[in-house]
Amino acid sequence: MKYSVVIPIYNSESYLESCLSSIVNQTYQDIEIILINDGSKDQSLQICKKYEQEDKRIKVISIKNSGVSVARNKGIENATGDFILFVDSDDYIDLNYIEKSNNYIVEKQLAYLKCAYKEIEQNKKDTIEYYEDKVFDRKTVMKEIATTDSFSSIGGVFIKRSIIVDNNITFSSQYKYAEDLLFNYKCISKCDRVGYYTQCYYFYIKNVESTSNKIDIESLKKYVNDNIEVID
């Protein structure tokens, strides 16, 4: 089974090599790596090009700065794998992340899989595990989406590509925040079997410069309003 790893990139030079190294050195090799350079102004594009020259599985696509939703949608358009894995450019994954996840996906016949993660802030690691290893049916997982934040983020998530493509599901540019939650909801509503897995980790870096960590009053208002609209 082939996996497409989609990574949107904007001014990520400080974290990008760590992210890409964790992808290209995966124990599972049947992957393609789609890097969407979203108009970066730092050295991100040069780093991407260097990795592209060294690894034929990598494809670099540059677009004008349009936001993470447009970048992810461009990645989806260019993906050819059976599953798409979404990774953010300032994060990284265990080197056996795809191999272990693939085994679980095949064993449990999943269309969607979310894994546990470790949240890293100033060298402090907090392990976040919402559940033990578990498989949800559609009705149960839809309730989880409505009542918890367990499926609010897209980082480290595997989704069967046909679910996305056949149902014309895209990330909405209307929302600067909560676009992950809306995309997850649309995808999961089309999946019969959704899995959660704790045997490998997605490392989420709490980057103070990232969009999700801006705390000025206008950003806070936008964050609240976006979440209210999406949840509604």
Tab-separated table of C-alpha atoms in Angstrom:
chain	number	residue	atom	x	y	z
A	1	MET	CA	0.000	0.000	0.000
A	2	LYS	CA	1.312	3.436	-0.938
A	3	TYR	CA	1.167	6.509	1.307
A	4	SER	CA	1.228	10.157	0.240
A	5	VAL	CA	2.714	12.449	2.880
A	6	VAL	CA	1.417	16.002	2.432
A	7	ILE	CA	3.379	18.785	4.144
A	8	PRO	CA	2.346	22.466	3.814
A	9	ILE	CA	5.347	24.751	4.377
A	10	TYR	CA	5.569	28.430	5.243
A	11	ASN	CA	8.730	29.980	6.750
A	12	SER	CA	9.684	26.762	8.555
A	13	GLU	CA	13.460	26.775	8.105
A	14	SER	CA	14.145	26.273	11.836
A	15	TYR	CA	12.138	23.035	11.994
A	16	LEU	CA	11.970	21.759	8.431
A	17	GLU	CA	15.041	19.520	8.320
A	18	SER	CA	13.932	17.689	11.459
A	19	CYS	CA	10.499	17.154	9.898
A	20	LEU	CA	11.797	15.971	6.532
A	21	SER	CA	14.450	13.735	8.052
A	22	SER	CA	11.756	11.906	10.016
A	23	ILE	CA	9.819	11.312	6.780
A	24	VAL	CA	12.563	10.249	4.383
A	25	ASN	CA	14.045	7.833	6.945
A	26	GLN	CA	10.801	5.961	7.591
A	27	THR	CA	11.150	2.188	7.902
A	28	TYR	CA	8.195	1.936	5.484
A	29	GLN	CA	9.484	2.967	2.055
A	30	ASP	CA	6.469	2.913	-0.275
A	31	ILE	CA	5.694	6.595	0.138
A	32	GLU	CA	5.637	9.816	-1.833
A	33	ILE	CA	6.384	13.107	-0.106
A	34	ILE	CA	4.576	16.193	-1.395
A	35	LEU	CA	6.005	19.486	-0.148
A	36	ILE	CA	3.825	22.545	-0.757
A	37	ASN	CA	5.862	25.723	-0.390
A	38	ASP	CA	3.281	28.369	0.477
A	39	GLY	CA	5.257	31.424	-0.593
A	40	SER	CA	7.951	31.123	2.084
A	41	LYS	CA	10.250	34.120	2.486
A	42	ASP	CA	13.024	32.302	4.381
A	43	GLN	CA	15.221	29.383	3.288
A	44	SER	CA	12.415	26.798	3.374
A	45	LEU	CA	12.222	26.402	-0.403
A	46	GLN	CA	15.988	25.891	-0.685
A	47	ILE	CA	15.820	23.182	1.988
A	48	CYS	CA	12.944	21.496	0.152
A	49	LYS	CA	14.846	21.585	-3.145
A	50	LYS	CA	17.897	20.029	-1.517
A	51	TYR	CA	15.827	17.108	-0.222
A	52	GLU	CA	14.061	16.767	-3.591
A	53	GLN	CA	17.426	16.369	-5.322
A	54	GLU	CA	18.464	13.675	-2.846
A	55	ASP	CA	15.249	11.632	-2.801
A	56	LYS	CA	13.189	10.810	-5.891
A	57	ARG	CA	10.091	10.243	-3.734
A	58	ILE	CA	9.912	13.972	-2.986
A	59	LYS	CA	7.953	16.454	-5.092
A	60	VAL	CA	8.172	20.186	-4.356
A	61	ILE	CA	5.321	22.458	-5.443
A	62	SER	CA	5.494	26.221	-4.946
A	63	ILE	CA	2.412	28.443	-4.772
A	64	LYS	CA	1.908	32.073	-3.837
A	65	ASN	CA	1.151	32.570	-0.157
A	66	SER	CA	-2.454	31.458	0.217
A	67	GLY	CA	-2.688	29.822	3.634
A	68	VAL	CA	-2.454	26.294	4.956
A	69	SER	CA	-5.857	25.170	3.624
A	70	VAL	CA	-4.986	26.016	0.018
A	71	ALA	CA	-1.571	24.389	0.444
A	72	ARG	CA	-3.060	21.152	1.799
A	73	ASN	CA	-5.646	21.102	-0.982
A	74	LYS	CA	-2.841	21.418	-3.535
A	75	GLY	CA	-1.137	18.459	-1.857
A	76	ILE	CA	-4.317	16.395	-2.092
A	77	GLU	CA	-4.618	17.229	-5.793
A	78	ASN	CA	-1.141	15.851	-6.433
A	79	ALA	CA	-1.350	12.783	-4.188
A	80	THR	CA	-1.444	9.322	-5.789
A	81	GLY	CA	-1.206	7.065	-2.723
A	82	ASP	CA	-3.868	4.812	-1.268
A	83	PHE	CA	-3.791	6.890	1.929
A	84	ILE	CA	-2.808	10.474	2.645
A	85	LEU	CA	-0.850	11.332	5.782
A	86	PHE	CA	-0.860	14.977	6.860
A	87	VAL	CA	2.205	16.344	8.648
A	88	ASP	CA	2.926	19.971	9.577
A	89	SER	CA	6.363	21.322	8.701
A	90	ASP	CA	7.354	22.199	12.265
A	91	ASP	CA	6.492	18.718	13.595
A	92	TYR	CA	8.021	15.264	13.106
A	93	ILE	CA	7.103	11.595	13.504
A	94	ASP	CA	8.597	8.355	14.837
A	95	LEU	CA	10.743	6.602	12.237
A	96	ASN	CA	8.396	3.580	12.291
A	97	TYR	CA	5.250	5.716	12.272
A	98	ILE	CA	4.039	4.719	8.821
A	99	GLU	CA	5.047	1.060	9.125
A	100	LYS	CA	3.238	0.521	12.419
A	101	SER	CA	0.231	2.531	11.287
A	102	ASN	CA	0.034	0.615	8.010
A	103	ASN	CA	-0.049	-2.683	9.891
A	104	TYR	CA	-2.863	-1.404	12.094
A	105	ILE	CA	-4.802	0.015	9.138
A	106	VAL	CA	-4.605	-3.306	7.285
A	107	GLU	CA	-5.376	-5.420	10.347
A	108	LYS	CA	-8.420	-3.353	11.345
A	109	GLN	CA	-9.531	-2.466	7.796
A	110	LEU	CA	-9.598	1.252	8.542
A	111	ALA	CA	-10.403	4.219	6.330
A	112	TYR	CA	-9.121	6.767	8.863
A	113	LEU	CA	-6.489	6.556	11.596
A	114	LYS	CA	-5.379	9.010	14.248
A	115	CYS	CA	-2.366	8.310	16.471
A	116	ALA	CA	-1.276	9.498	19.892
A	117	TYR	CA	1.116	12.403	20.033
A	118	LYS	CA	3.737	14.066	22.168
A	119	GLU	CA	3.419	17.809	22.689
A	120	ILE	CA	6.820	19.473	22.966
A	121	GLU	CA	7.367	22.904	24.483
A	122	GLN	CA	10.823	24.099	25.567
A	123	ASN	CA	12.169	20.533	25.717
A	124	LYS	CA	9.250	19.366	27.870
A	125	LYS	CA	7.295	16.440	26.405
A	126	ASP	CA	3.702	15.679	27.329
A	127	THR	CA	2.206	12.472	25.950
A	128	ILE	CA	-1.375	12.906	24.764
A	129	GLU	CA	-3.400	9.710	24.456
A	130	TYR	CA	-7.138	10.230	24.176
A	131	TYR	CA	-7.926	6.511	24.099
A	132	GLU	CA	-6.315	3.105	24.207
A	133	ASP	CA	-6.022	1.372	20.815
A	134	LYS	CA	-9.566	1.484	19.535
A	135	VAL	CA	-11.777	1.167	16.466
A	136	PHE	CA	-14.922	3.286	16.200
A	137	ASP	CA	-17.951	2.780	14.028
A	138	ARG	CA	-19.283	5.889	12.322
A	139	LYS	CA	-22.080	6.615	14.783
A	140	THR	CA	-19.802	6.385	17.819
A	141	VAL	CA	-16.997	8.490	16.398
A	142	MET	CA	-19.396	11.212	15.255
A	143	LYS	CA	-20.500	11.532	18.854
A	144	GLU	CA	-16.859	11.808	19.914
A	145	ILE	CA	-16.322	14.656	17.453
A	146	ALA	CA	-19.343	16.484	18.814
A	147	THR	CA	-18.380	16.168	22.480
A	148	THR	CA	-14.544	16.086	22.625
A	149	ASP	CA	-11.516	17.616	20.894
A	150	SER	CA	-10.048	14.185	20.162
A	151	PHE	CA	-10.370	14.618	16.399
A	152	SER	CA	-9.824	18.364	16.135
A	153	SER	CA	-6.360	18.323	14.513
A	154	ILE	CA	-5.154	16.846	11.228
A	155	GLY	CA	-1.466	16.418	12.096
A	156	GLY	CA	-0.391	12.790	11.865
A	157	VAL	CA	-3.764	11.635	10.545
A	158	PHE	CA	-4.110	8.976	7.821
A	159	ILE	CA	-7.163	9.149	5.537
A	160	LYS	CA	-8.001	6.869	2.639
A	161	ARG	CA	-7.527	9.034	-0.432
A	162	SER	CA	-10.670	7.774	-2.159
A	163	ILE	CA	-12.754	9.038	0.777
A	164	ILE	CA	-11.428	12.540	0.156
A	165	VAL	CA	-11.487	12.484	-3.635
A	166	ASP	CA	-14.766	10.636	-4.222
A	167	ASN	CA	-16.613	12.993	-1.871
A	168	ASN	CA	-14.842	16.141	-3.113
A	169	ILE	CA	-13.711	17.019	0.429
A	170	THR	CA	-11.373	19.999	0.750
A	171	PHE	CA	-9.993	22.236	3.474
A	172	SER	CA	-12.029	25.441	3.766
A	173	SER	CA	-10.174	28.722	3.311
A	174	GLN	CA	-13.024	30.467	5.092
A	175	TYR	CA	-11.551	29.534	8.459
A	176	LYS	CA	-8.105	30.464	9.709
A	177	TYR	CA	-8.712	28.237	12.725
A	178	ALA	CA	-10.741	25.010	13.138
A	179	GLU	CA	-10.321	24.106	9.472
A	180	ASP	CA	-8.841	20.799	10.676
A	181	LEU	CA	-11.954	19.980	12.685
A	182	LEU	CA	-14.264	20.701	9.761
A	183	PHE	CA	-12.173	18.594	7.365
A	184	ASN	CA	-12.025	15.720	9.857
A	185	TYR	CA	-15.773	15.869	10.337
A	186	LYS	CA	-16.447	15.707	6.604
A	187	CYS	CA	-14.074	12.776	6.124
A	188	ILE	CA	-15.133	10.773	9.168
A	189	SER	CA	-18.798	11.152	8.233
A	190	LYS	CA	-17.949	9.029	5.159
A	191	CYS	CA	-15.895	6.372	6.986
A	192	ASP	CA	-17.305	3.113	8.336
A	193	ARG	CA	-14.259	2.307	10.487
A	194	VAL	CA	-12.107	4.896	12.248
A	195	GLY	CA	-9.085	3.892	14.327
A	196	TYR	CA	-7.031	5.336	17.159
A	197	TYR	CA	-3.518	4.023	17.787
A	198	THR	CA	-1.005	4.512	20.610
A	199	GLN	CA	2.022	2.462	19.481
A	200	CYS	CA	3.817	5.268	17.633
A	201	TYR	CA	3.938	9.019	18.077
A	202	TYR	CA	3.435	12.264	16.237
A	203	PHE	CA	5.610	14.993	17.789
A	204	TYR	CA	3.749	18.293	17.907
A	205	ILE	CA	6.068	21.268	18.409
A	206	LYS	CA	4.456	24.204	20.181
A	207	ASN	CA	5.979	26.882	17.975
A	208	VAL	CA	5.318	30.356	19.416
A	209	GLU	CA	5.550	31.819	15.912
A	210	SER	CA	2.870	29.561	14.443
A	211	THR	CA	-0.588	30.795	13.521
A	212	SER	CA	-2.265	28.706	16.209
A	213	ASN	CA	-0.176	30.329	18.947
A	214	LYS	CA	-0.740	34.003	18.122
A	215	ILE	CA	-2.512	35.565	21.100
A	216	ASP	CA	-3.331	39.127	20.075
A	217	ILE	CA	-6.944	40.091	20.632
A	218	GLU	CA	-7.980	39.998	16.959
A	219	SER	CA	-6.534	36.503	16.531
A	220	LEU	CA	-8.298	35.377	19.683
A	221	LYS	CA	-11.618	36.718	18.418
A	222	LYS	CA	-11.087	34.990	15.070
A	223	TYR	CA	-10.171	31.744	16.839
A	224	VAL	CA	-13.330	31.810	18.961
A	225	ASN	CA	-15.632	32.767	16.081
A	226	ASP	CA	-14.179	30.156	13.715
A	227	ASN	CA	-14.628	27.398	16.284
A	228	ILE	CA	-18.175	28.472	17.071
A	229	GLU	CA	-19.148	28.452	13.392
A	230	VAL	CA	-17.511	25.099	12.668
A	231	ILE	CA	-18.997	23.414	15.729
A	232	ASP	CA	-22.423	24.860	14.876
